[in-house]
Coordinates of C-alpha atoms in Angstrom, one line a residue:
Chain Y
M1 CA 91.2 99.1 112.9
S2 CA 89.3 95.9 113.2
A3 CA 89.1 96.3 116.9
S4 CA 87.5 99.7 116.8
S5 CA 85.0 98.8 114.1
T6 CA 83.4 95.8 115.7
T7 CA 80.0 96.5 117.2
L8 CA 79.8 95.5 120.8
P9 CA 76.7 95.0 122.9
S10 CA 76.3 98.1 125.0
A11 CA 75.7 97.9 128.7
G12 CA 74.8 101.3 129.8
P13 CA 75.6 102.7 133.2
V14 CA 73.9 100.9 136.1
L15 CA 72.6 103.5 138.5
G16 CA 72.3 102.5 142.2
S17 CA 69.6 103.9 144.3
R18 CA 71.8 104.8 147.3
S19 CA 71.9 108.2 148.7
F20 CA 74.4 110.9 147.5
L21 CA 76.1 110.7 150.9
S22 CA 76.8 107.0 150.8
R23 CA 78.0 107.4 147.2
L24 CA 80.3 110.1 148.3
R25 CA 81.6 108.1 151.2
E26 CA 82.4 105.2 149.0
G27 CA 84.3 107.3 146.6
D28 CA 81.9 107.1 143.8
E29 CA 81.3 110.8 143.5
I30 CA 85.0 111.6 143.7
V31 CA 85.8 109.1 140.9
R32 CA 83.0 110.4 138.9
L33 CA 84.3 113.9 139.2
I34 CA 88.0 112.9 138.4
T35 CA 87.1 110.9 135.4
F36 CA 84.7 113.6 134.2
L37 CA 87.6 116.1 134.3
F38 CA 89.6 113.8 132.1
A39 CA 86.8 113.3 129.7
A40 CA 86.1 117.0 129.6
S41 CA 89.8 117.7 128.9
V42 CA 89.3 115.9 125.6
V43 CA 86.6 118.3 124.5
L44 CA 88.6 121.2 125.9
I45 CA 91.7 120.2 123.9
T46 CA 89.6 119.9 120.7
I47 CA 88.0 123.3 121.2
L48 CA 91.5 124.8 121.9
L49 CA 92.8 123.2 118.7
V50 CA 90.1 124.8 116.5
F51 CA 90.5 128.1 118.4
E52 CA 94.2 128.2 118.0
L53 CA 93.9 127.6 114.3
W54 CA 91.2 130.2 113.9
Q55 CA 92.9 132.8 116.1
G56 CA 96.4 132.0 114.8
S57 CA 95.3 132.8 111.2
A58 CA 93.2 135.9 111.9
L59 CA 95.6 138.4 110.4
A60 CA 96.1 136.4 107.2
R61 CA 92.4 135.9 106.8
H62 CA 91.7 139.5 107.1
K63 CA 94.5 140.7 104.9
F64 CA 93.9 138.3 102.0
G65 CA 90.3 137.2 102.4
F66 CA 89.1 134.9 99.6
A67 CA 91.9 136.0 97.4
F68 CA 94.1 133.6 99.5
F69 CA 92.3 130.8 97.6
R70 CA 92.6 132.3 94.2
T71 CA 96.2 133.7 94.0
S72 CA 99.3 131.6 93.5
V73 CA 102.0 134.0 94.5
W74 CA 103.9 132.7 97.5
D75 CA 106.5 135.3 98.4
P76 CA 107.8 135.6 101.9
V77 CA 110.0 138.6 101.1
F78 CA 107.3 140.8 99.9
E79 CA 104.7 139.2 102.2
Q80 CA 102.4 138.1 99.5
F81 CA 100.7 134.8 100.2
G82 CA 98.3 132.8 98.0
G83 CA 97.5 129.3 98.8
L84 CA 96.3 128.1 95.4
P85 CA 99.3 126.0 94.3
F86 CA 99.2 124.1 97.6
I87 CA 95.5 123.5 97.5
Y88 CA 95.8 122.4 93.8
G89 CA 98.7 120.0 94.7
T90 CA 96.8 118.5 97.6
L91 CA 93.7 117.9 95.5
V92 CA 95.6 116.6 92.4
T93 CA 97.7 114.1 94.4
S94 CA 94.7 112.9 96.4
A95 CA 92.7 112.4 93.1
V96 CA 95.5 110.4 91.5
S97 CA 95.8 108.3 94.6
L98 CA 92.1 107.5 94.6
L99 CA 92.1 106.6 90.9
I100 CA 94.7 104.0 91.7
A101 CA 93.6 102.9 95.2
V102 CA 89.9 102.6 94.7
P103 CA 89.8 99.9 92.0
L104 CA 92.6 97.9 93.7
G105 CA 91.2 98.3 97.2
I106 CA 87.7 97.4 96.3
G107 CA 88.9 94.4 94.2
A108 CA 90.9 93.2 97.1
A109 CA 88.1 93.7 99.5
I110 CA 85.7 91.7 97.3
F111 CA 88.3 88.9 97.2
L112 CA 88.7 88.9 101.0
A113 CA 85.0 89.1 101.7
E114 CA 83.4 87.0 99.0
L115 CA 85.9 84.5 97.7
A116 CA 88.6 83.7 100.1
P117 CA 88.0 81.1 102.8
A118 CA 87.7 82.6 106.2
R119 CA 91.1 81.5 107.4
V120 CA 92.9 83.0 104.3
S121 CA 90.8 86.1 104.5
D122 CA 91.7 86.6 108.2
T123 CA 95.4 86.1 107.5
L124 CA 95.4 88.5 104.6
E125 CA 93.4 91.0 106.8
F126 CA 96.1 90.6 109.4
F127 CA 98.8 91.6 106.9
I128 CA 96.6 94.5 105.7
D129 CA 96.3 95.7 109.3
L130 CA 100.0 95.6 109.6
L131 CA 100.4 97.5 106.4
A132 CA 98.1 100.2 107.8
A133 CA 100.5 100.5 110.8
V134 CA 103.6 101.2 108.7
P135 CA 104.6 104.9 109.4
S136 CA 104.4 107.3 106.6
V137 CA 108.0 108.2 106.8
I138 CA 108.9 104.6 105.8
Y139 CA 106.6 105.0 102.8
G140 CA 108.5 108.2 102.1
V141 CA 111.9 106.4 102.2
L142 CA 110.6 103.8 99.8
G143 CA 109.2 106.5 97.6
V144 CA 112.5 108.4 97.4
F145 CA 114.6 105.3 96.7
I146 CA 112.4 103.0 94.8
V147 CA 109.3 104.7 93.4
V148 CA 111.0 107.9 92.1
P149 CA 113.7 106.1 90.1
L150 CA 111.1 103.6 88.7
M151 CA 108.9 106.5 87.7
R152 CA 111.7 108.4 86.0
V153 CA 113.3 105.5 84.2
Y154 CA 110.3 103.3 83.2
V155 CA 106.8 104.5 84.0
Q156 CA 106.9 108.2 82.9
P157 CA 108.7 107.5 79.6
A158 CA 106.2 104.7 78.9
L159 CA 103.2 106.9 79.7
K160 CA 104.7 109.6 77.5
N161 CA 105.1 107.3 74.5
T162 CA 101.6 105.9 74.7
L163 CA 99.4 108.7 76.2
G164 CA 101.7 111.6 75.5
F165 CA 99.1 113.4 73.4
L166 CA 97.3 114.3 76.6
P167 CA 98.5 117.3 78.5
L168 CA 98.5 115.2 81.6
F169 CA 101.5 113.2 80.4
Q170 CA 103.8 115.8 78.9
G171 CA 107.0 117.5 79.9
P172 CA 110.3 116.1 81.2
A173 CA 110.3 113.1 83.5
Y174 CA 111.8 114.3 86.7
G175 CA 110.7 111.3 88.8
V176 CA 109.4 113.5 91.6
G177 CA 106.0 115.2 91.1
F178 CA 102.2 114.9 91.3
L179 CA 102.1 111.5 89.8
T180 CA 104.7 110.0 92.0
A181 CA 103.1 111.5 95.1
G182 CA 99.8 110.1 94.0
V183 CA 101.2 106.6 93.6
V184 CA 102.9 106.6 97.0
L185 CA 99.6 108.0 98.6
A186 CA 97.7 105.2 96.8
I187 CA 99.9 102.6 98.3
M188 CA 99.4 104.1 101.7
V189 CA 95.5 104.4 101.6
I190 CA 94.7 101.0 100.0
P191 CA 94.9 99.2 103.5
Y192 CA 92.1 101.6 104.8
I193 CA 89.9 101.0 101.8
I194 CA 90.4 97.3 102.0
S195 CA 89.8 97.0 105.8
V196 CA 86.6 99.0 105.9
S197 CA 85.1 97.8 102.6
R198 CA 85.7 94.2 103.7
E199 CA 83.8 94.8 107.0
V200 CA 81.0 96.4 105.1
L201 CA 80.8 93.6 102.4
L202 CA 80.9 90.9 105.2
S203 CA 77.8 92.6 106.8
V204 CA 75.7 92.1 103.7
P205 CA 73.2 89.5 104.6
R206 CA 73.7 86.0 103.2
D207 CA 70.1 85.8 101.7
Q208 CA 71.1 88.5 99.2
R209 CA 73.8 86.4 97.8
E210 CA 71.8 83.2 97.9
A211 CA 68.8 84.9 96.2
A212 CA 71.0 86.1 93.4
L213 CA 72.6 82.7 92.9
A214 CA 69.2 81.0 93.0
L215 CA 68.0 83.2 90.2
G216 CA 70.8 81.9 88.0
S217 CA 73.5 84.6 88.3
T218 CA 77.1 83.7 88.2
R219 CA 79.3 84.2 91.2
W220 CA 80.6 87.5 89.9
E221 CA 77.1 88.8 88.9
S222 CA 75.8 88.2 92.3
T223 CA 78.8 89.9 93.8
W224 CA 78.9 92.9 91.5
K225 CA 75.1 93.4 90.9
V226 CA 73.7 92.5 94.3
V227 CA 76.3 92.5 97.1
V228 CA 78.3 95.6 96.1
P229 CA 75.3 97.8 95.4
F230 CA 74.0 96.7 98.8
A231 CA 77.2 97.8 100.5
R232 CA 77.5 100.9 98.2
T233 CA 77.2 103.6 100.9
G234 CA 79.6 101.8 103.2
I235 CA 82.2 101.5 100.4
M236 CA 81.8 105.2 99.6
G237 CA 82.5 105.8 103.3
S238 CA 85.7 103.8 103.1
I239 CA 86.7 105.9 100.1
F240 CA 86.0 109.2 101.9
L241 CA 88.0 107.9 104.8
A242 CA 91.0 107.2 102.4
L243 CA 90.6 110.6 100.9
A244 CA 90.8 112.3 104.3
R245 CA 94.0 110.3 105.0
A246 CA 95.4 111.2 101.6
L247 CA 94.7 114.9 102.0
G248 CA 96.3 115.2 105.5
E249 CA 99.3 112.9 104.6
T250 CA 102.5 114.8 105.2
M251 CA 105.8 113.0 105.2
A252 CA 105.6 110.7 102.3
V253 CA 104.2 113.4 100.0
T254 CA 106.8 116.0 101.2
M255 CA 109.5 113.5 100.2
V256 CA 108.4 112.8 96.7
I257 CA 106.3 115.7 95.4
G258 CA 109.2 118.0 94.4
N259 CA 108.3 121.0 96.7
T260 CA 107.8 123.6 94.0
P261 CA 104.7 125.9 94.2
T262 CA 103.6 125.6 90.6
I263 CA 100.3 124.8 88.9
R264 CA 100.8 122.7 85.8
A265 CA 98.5 120.4 83.9
S266 CA 101.2 117.8 83.6
L267 CA 101.2 115.1 86.3
F268 CA 105.0 114.7 85.7
S269 CA 105.8 118.2 86.9
P270 CA 106.9 118.8 90.5
G271 CA 104.4 120.5 92.8
Y272 CA 103.7 121.1 96.4
S273 CA 100.9 120.3 98.9
I274 CA 99.4 122.0 101.9
A275 CA 100.9 119.6 104.4
A276 CA 104.3 119.6 102.6
V277 CA 104.6 123.4 102.7
I278 CA 103.7 123.5 106.4
A279 CA 106.2 120.7 107.2
N280 CA 109.0 122.6 105.2
E281 CA 108.4 126.2 106.1
F282 CA 106.6 126.4 109.4
A283 CA 109.7 126.0 111.7
E284 CA 111.6 128.7 109.8
A285 CA 108.7 131.0 109.0
S286 CA 109.8 134.5 110.1
G287 CA 107.2 137.3 110.3
E288 CA 103.7 137.2 111.6
L289 CA 102.0 137.2 108.3
Y290 CA 104.1 134.3 107.0
T291 CA 103.3 132.2 110.0
Q292 CA 99.6 133.1 109.9
S293 CA 99.3 132.2 106.2
L294 CA 100.7 128.8 107.0
I295 CA 98.3 128.4 109.9
E296 CA 95.5 129.4 107.5
L297 CA 96.5 126.6 105.2
G298 CA 96.5 124.2 108.2
L299 CA 92.9 125.4 109.0
V300 CA 91.8 124.7 105.5
L301 CA 93.4 121.2 105.7
F302 CA 91.7 120.6 109.1
L303 CA 88.3 121.6 107.8
L304 CA 88.6 119.4 104.7
T305 CA 89.5 116.3 106.6
F306 CA 86.8 117.1 109.3
I307 CA 84.1 117.3 106.6
L308 CA 85.3 114.1 104.9
N309 CA 85.7 112.1 108.1
G310 CA 82.2 113.1 109.1
L311 CA 80.7 112.0 105.8
A312 CA 82.6 108.8 106.0
R313 CA 81.3 107.9 109.4
I314 CA 77.7 108.6 108.6
L315 CA 78.0 106.4 105.4
I316 CA 79.8 103.5 107.1
L317 CA 77.4 103.6 110.0
T318 CA 74.3 103.5 107.8
T319 CA 75.4 100.5 106.0
S320 CA 76.7 98.4 108.9
Q321 CA 73.5 99.0 110.8
R322 CA 71.4 97.9 107.9
G323 CA 73.3 94.7 107.4
S324 CA 74.1 93.6 110.9
G325 CA 72.0 91.2 112.8
M326 CA 71.7 88.9 109.8
G327 CA 73.9 85.9 109.1
N328 CA 77.3 86.9 108.0
A329 CA 79.2 85.0 105.3
Chain I
M1 CA 76.3 75.3 77.1
N2 CA 75.2 78.2 75.1
P3 CA 77.6 80.9 74.1
R4 CA 75.9 83.6 76.3
L5 CA 76.3 81.4 79.4
R6 CA 79.8 80.5 78.5
W7 CA 80.7 84.2 78.2
R8 CA 79.1 85.0 81.6
K9 CA 81.0 82.2 83.2
F10 CA 84.1 83.5 81.5
V11 CA 83.5 87.0 82.8
S12 CA 82.8 85.7 86.3
N13 CA 86.0 83.7 86.4
F14 CA 88.0 86.5 84.9
M15 CA 86.8 89.2 87.3
L16 CA 87.1 87.0 90.3
T17 CA 90.7 86.1 89.3
M18 CA 91.2 89.9 89.0
T19 CA 90.1 90.5 92.5
G20 CA 92.5 87.8 93.7
C21 CA 95.3 89.7 91.9
C22 CA 94.3 93.0 93.6
A23 CA 94.4 91.3 97.0
F24 CA 97.8 89.7 96.1
V25 CA 99.2 93.1 94.9
A26 CA 97.9 94.9 98.0
V27 CA 99.4 92.4 100.5
S28 CA 102.6 92.0 98.6
V29 CA 103.4 95.7 99.3
L30 CA 104.0 94.7 102.9
F31 CA 106.6 92.1 101.8
V32 CA 108.2 94.5 99.4
I33 CA 108.6 97.1 102.2
L34 CA 109.9 94.5 104.6
G35 CA 112.2 93.0 102.0
Y36 CA 113.8 96.3 101.0
L37 CA 114.2 97.4 104.7
V38 CA 115.7 94.2 105.7
Y39 CA 118.0 94.1 102.7
H40 CA 119.2 97.7 102.9
G41 CA 118.9 98.2 106.6
G42 CA 120.3 94.8 107.5
I43 CA 123.6 95.5 105.9
S44 CA 124.1 99.0 107.4
I45 CA 122.9 98.1 110.9
N46 CA 125.6 97.4 113.4
W47 CA 126.5 97.9 117.1
N48 CA 127.6 101.5 116.4
F49 CA 124.2 102.3 115.2
F50 CA 122.8 101.8 118.7
T51 CA 125.7 103.3 120.7
K52 CA 127.2 106.2 118.8
L53 CA 126.2 109.7 118.0
P54 CA 125.7 110.7 114.3
A55 CA 129.0 111.3 112.6
P56 CA 129.7 114.9 111.4
V57 CA 129.0 115.7 107.8
G58 CA 131.5 114.1 105.5
E59 CA 132.6 111.4 107.9
T60 CA 131.3 107.8 107.6
G61 CA 130.2 105.7 110.5
G62 CA 128.4 106.9 113.6
G63 CA 125.0 105.9 114.8
M64 CA 121.8 107.2 116.1
A65 CA 122.0 106.5 119.8
N66 CA 120.7 110.0 120.6
A67 CA 117.7 109.5 118.3
I68 CA 116.8 106.2 119.9
V69 CA 117.0 107.8 123.4
G70 CA 115.1 110.9 122.1
S71 CA 112.3 108.7 120.7
A72 CA 112.0 106.8 124.0
K73 CA 111.8 110.1 125.9
L74 CA 109.2 111.5 123.5
L75 CA 107.1 108.4 123.7
L76 CA 107.3 108.4 127.5
V77 CA 105.9 112.0 127.6
A78 CA 103.3 111.0 125.1
T79 CA 102.2 108.0 127.1
L80 CA 102.0 110.0 130.4
I81 CA 99.7 112.5 128.6
G82 CA 97.7 110.2 126.3
V83 CA 97.0 107.1 128.4
P84 CA 95.7 108.7 131.7
I85 CA 93.3 111.0 129.7
G86 CA 92.2 108.3 127.3
F87 CA 91.8 105.7 130.0
L88 CA 90.0 107.7 132.7
G89 CA 88.0 109.5 130.0
A90 CA 86.9 106.1 128.7
I91 CA 85.9 105.1 132.3
Y92 CA 83.7 108.2 132.5
L93 CA 82.1 107.5 129.1
A94 CA 81.5 103.9 129.8
E95 CA 80.5 104.0 133.4
F96 CA 79.2 107.4 134.5
S97 CA 78.1 109.6 131.7
G98 CA 74.7 110.3 130.3
S99 CA 74.2 110.0 126.5
K100 CA 74.5 113.7 125.8
V101 CA 77.9 114.2 127.4
A102 CA 79.1 111.0 126.0
F103 CA 78.1 112.2 122.5
V104 CA 80.0 115.4 122.8
V105 CA 83.2 113.7 124.2
R106 CA 83.1 111.0 121.5
Y107 CA 82.6 113.6 118.8
A108 CA 85.5 115.6 120.1
A109 CA 87.7 112.5 120.2
D110 CA 86.8 111.6 116.6
L111 CA 87.5 115.1 115.5
L112 CA 90.9 114.9 117.2
N113 CA 91.5 111.5 115.7
G114 CA 90.8 112.7 112.2
A115 CA 92.9 115.8 112.3
P116 CA 96.0 115.5 110.1
S117 CA 99.1 115.0 112.2
I118 CA 100.8 118.1 110.8
V119 CA 97.9 120.2 112.2
I120 CA 98.5 118.6 115.6
G121 CA 102.1 119.6 115.3
M122 CA 101.0 123.3 114.7
F123 CA 98.8 123.1 117.7
A124 CA 101.7 121.9 119.9
F125 CA 103.8 124.6 118.5
A126 CA 101.3 127.3 119.4
L127 CA 100.7 125.9 122.8
V128 CA 104.0 124.8 124.1
V129 CA 106.8 125.9 121.7
H130 CA 105.7 129.5 121.2
P131 CA 105.2 130.5 124.8
F132 CA 108.5 129.0 126.0
K133 CA 110.4 130.1 122.9
H134 CA 112.0 126.6 122.8
F135 CA 111.8 123.5 120.7
S136 CA 111.8 120.7 123.3
T137 CA 111.2 117.1 124.2
L138 CA 108.1 118.2 126.1
A139 CA 106.5 119.9 123.1
G140 CA 107.2 116.9 120.9
G141 CA 105.8 114.5 123.5
F142 CA 102.8 116.8 124.0
A143 CA 102.0 116.6 120.2
L144 CA 102.3 112.7 120.2
G145 CA 100.3 112.5 123.5
I146 CA 97.4 114.5 121.9
M147 CA 97.4 112.0 119.1
M148 CA 97.3 109.1 121.6
I149 CA 94.2 110.4 123.5
P150 CA 91.5 109.6 121.0
I151 CA 92.8 106.2 120.0
T152 CA 93.1 105.1 123.6
L153 CA 89.8 106.6 124.6
R154 CA 87.6 105.2 121.9
S155 CA 89.0 101.6 122.0
T156 CA 89.1 101.4 125.8
E157 CA 85.5 102.6 126.0
Q158 CA 84.4 99.9 123.6
F159 CA 86.2 97.2 125.6
L160 CA 84.7 98.5 128.9
L161 CA 81.2 98.4 127.3
A162 CA 81.8 94.9 126.2
V163 CA 82.1 93.6 129.7
P164 CA 78.8 91.7 130.4
R165 CA 76.1 93.6 132.3
T166 CA 75.6 90.6 134.5
L167 CA 79.1 91.0 136.0
R168 CA 78.3 94.6 136.9
E169 CA 75.0 93.6 138.5
G170 CA 76.6 90.8 140.3
A171 CA 79.1 93.2 142.0
M172 CA 76.3 95.7 142.7
A173 CA 74.1 92.9 144.3
L174 CA 77.0 92.0 146.5
G175 CA 76.9 95.6 147.8
A176 CA 80.0 96.9 146.1
S177 CA 80.1 100.6 145.3
K178 CA 80.4 101.8 141.8
W179 CA 84.1 102.6 142.3
K180 CA 84.8 99.2 143.8
T181 CA 82.9 97.6 140.9
I182 CA 85.0 99.4 138.3
Q183 CA 88.3 98.7 140.2
T184 CA 87.8 95.0 141.0
V185 CA 85.4 93.7 138.3
I186 CA 85.1 95.8 135.2
V187 CA 88.7 96.9 134.5
P188 CA 90.2 93.6 135.4
A189 CA 87.7 91.9 133.0
A190 CA 88.5 94.2 130.2
Y191 CA 92.3 94.5 130.8
R192 CA 93.3 92.6 127.7
G193 CA 91.3 94.9 125.5
I194 CA 92.7 98.0 127.4
L195 CA 96.2 96.8 127.1
T196 CA 95.7 96.3 123.4
A197 CA 94.3 99.7 122.9
I198 CA 97.2 101.3 124.7
L199 CA 99.7 99.3 122.7
L200 CA 98.1 100.2 119.4
A201 CA 98.0 103.8 120.3
F202 CA 101.7 103.7 121.3
A203 CA 102.6 102.0 118.0
R204 CA 100.7 104.5 116.0
V205 CA 102.5 107.5 117.4
A206 CA 105.9 105.9 117.5
G207 CA 106.3 106.4 113.9
E208 CA 104.8 109.8 113.6
T209 CA 107.1 112.4 112.0
A210 CA 105.1 115.3 111.0
P211 CA 104.1 116.6 114.5
L212 CA 107.7 116.4 115.6
I213 CA 109.5 118.5 112.9
F214 CA 108.6 121.8 114.5
T215 CA 108.1 120.7 118.1
A216 CA 111.0 118.4 118.9
L217 CA 112.9 119.7 115.9
G218 CA 116.1 117.6 115.8
N219 CA 119.5 117.4 117.3
Q220 CA 122.8 116.0 116.2
Y221 CA 123.9 115.6 119.7
W222 CA 122.5 114.4 123.1
S223 CA 119.5 116.3 124.4
H224 CA 119.8 116.9 128.1
G225 CA 116.7 117.3 130.2
W226 CA 113.3 117.9 128.8
T227 CA 113.5 121.4 127.5
E228 CA 116.0 121.0 124.7
P229 CA 115.4 120.1 121.1
T230 CA 115.8 116.4 120.7
A231 CA 116.6 113.9 117.9
S232 CA 114.0 111.2 117.2
L233 CA 114.1 108.2 114.9
P234 CA 111.3 109.3 112.5
V235 CA 112.7 112.8 112.0
M236 CA 116.2 111.4 111.6
I237 CA 115.0 109.0 108.9
Y238 CA 113.3 111.9 107.1
N239 CA 116.4 114.1 107.2
Y240 CA 118.9 111.4 106.3
A241 CA 116.8 109.9 103.4
L242 CA 116.7 113.4 101.8
S243 CA 120.4 114.1 102.3
A244 CA 123.0 113.8 99.6
Y245 CA 125.2 111.3 101.3
D246 CA 125.2 107.6 100.7
D247 CA 126.4 106.9 104.1
W248 CA 123.4 108.9 105.6
H249 CA 121.1 106.9 103.2
R250 CA 122.4 103.7 104.7
Q251 CA 121.7 105.1 108.2
A252 CA 118.2 106.0 107.2
W253 CA 117.6 102.4 106.0
A254 CA 118.9 101.1 109.2
A255 CA 116.8 103.4 111.3
G256 CA 113.7 102.5 109.1
L257 CA 114.3 98.9 109.9
V258 CA 114.6 99.5 113.6
L259 CA 111.5 101.6 113.7
L260 CA 109.3 99.4 111.5
G261 CA 110.5 96.3 113.4
L262 CA 109.5 97.9 116.7
I263 CA 106.1 99.0 115.4
L264 CA 105.2 95.7 113.8
I265 CA 106.3 93.7 116.9
I266 CA 104.0 95.8 119.1
N267 CA 101.2 95.5 116.6
I268 CA 101.6 91.6 116.4
V269 CA 101.8 91.4 120.3
A270 CA 98.7 93.5 120.7
R271 CA 96.7 91.4 118.3
A272 CA 98.0 88.2 119.9
I273 CA 96.8 89.5 123.3
L274 CA 93.4 90.2 121.9
S275 CA 93.0 87.1 120.0
R276 CA 93.1 85.1 123.2
G277 CA 89.8 86.8 123.9
I278 CA 88.8 89.3 126.7
S279 CA 89.2 87.3 129.8
V280 CA 85.5 86.9 130.6
P281 CA 83.1 85.1 128.4
R282 CA 80.8 87.5 126.5
A283 CA 77.3 87.5 127.7

């Protein structure tokens, strides 16, 4: 992550003024052609991916139209497919995960960028990078064996006793469900928020901090009222990035969400998500319409993450360009 | 000190302490994960785990030899697809292309990189599994390979561009052709970075489960050749962790420990290579 986000001086292609024939003889044109084919294949694969998703869901799109997003019947036997419970589950779990991950992640990023000495900050960032490398199925295993029992025995009863008057925290505590999936997702996306936010905070010019301190603000005031607002767009970018990860996350969610296509207000109730239903049913889906409905869900997921990733990239780029070139802390 | 100032100082110290707590909590997750995996996985890991086939339902013991070999085969296919496309594509972007083509290729790569892994799995299913009517090692490797391409491409390109312009010009001034320059000057100068990029891409897909569920499927036995369904460590962990048998849970922990150990070691090695700097001084 840190390797890909550092900005490096660009040294564009150097063009010789030799004739086409001599370039051909020395192999330049051949190499150019070969490498071009490989580069073009990346574009081709991407186009093919979008095409397959679009084409593969044509039947379902025509049959259900926009009702696909409004109905919640998922019945393979009678070939009635509505995607609402899955879209709902995906959105709710992602929202819960962001509610937990954003404060924690930004807090940690502030500590790493503003307070910790460079050596401590770099060491912690190293651990954070390792955390980002942990595969999602491992988070799933920990979710199943540790988070689910914890939620069932301690967290959910405690929430019910204190905040039980809210419809969000009612109903039996199964352990699995929206809340648990949200917690596991939060643990998974925190490293992304920290890494990107830390980079963005570090790119805020030193003068900004010094000016605030010189005006008599405390360390926290200079951080919260000057540095963080300066880095606001970049931090938003990191949150969008985390949201895109959370939406598309499959294994960990599948293992702890309960896999029941219901729409309930309670966060304790088991649910389902787009990625989870694809993971569970795609291999066994029989019948054209069934498969196509699942592919349409995949298309929805792809478009959501595509939009969020695009927004994230624009936001992060704007901030780091504005700040770079000045002295870093 | 007036009360207002005292309050502001208190808020400052309190909030800054809180950020420290946040960082502590976030980092401690890594050690919780490692601790649990070493504790649960450590007691269930033994020689059989690496050499035996999974035991039939109801029997204890057995291992995951087929999943370890299966993962290795899947990753071999993935590397054969992902690395050449990523590496050669990056050479084109860094050394030959104009800015318009480069923009399109980078955009496509970023799109591919952001696609959820389960969607990549559907793509591989439609492209490889469906036409051949077979779940296979090739299909699973193809899905993982697709995921390796954008990671390898984007970071390799950055490291190629980081090679100082003076080196290029020096080679050109000596009369070397573009190809000769790339071969003997630019790639050797950036090789640490390129190696890191490939290692990180490898580690990233080594733990991927979602694209494998309906491409490589799974297999309780050895998978022969490249066109049969194959077991893999991540899918095995997934299935075993959700099973109802304690012995399978133990195996899942053990497999998790092996997989995470491998991924973390590759990550640490990759970062160690990079921290020694790319082998030429930056201009």
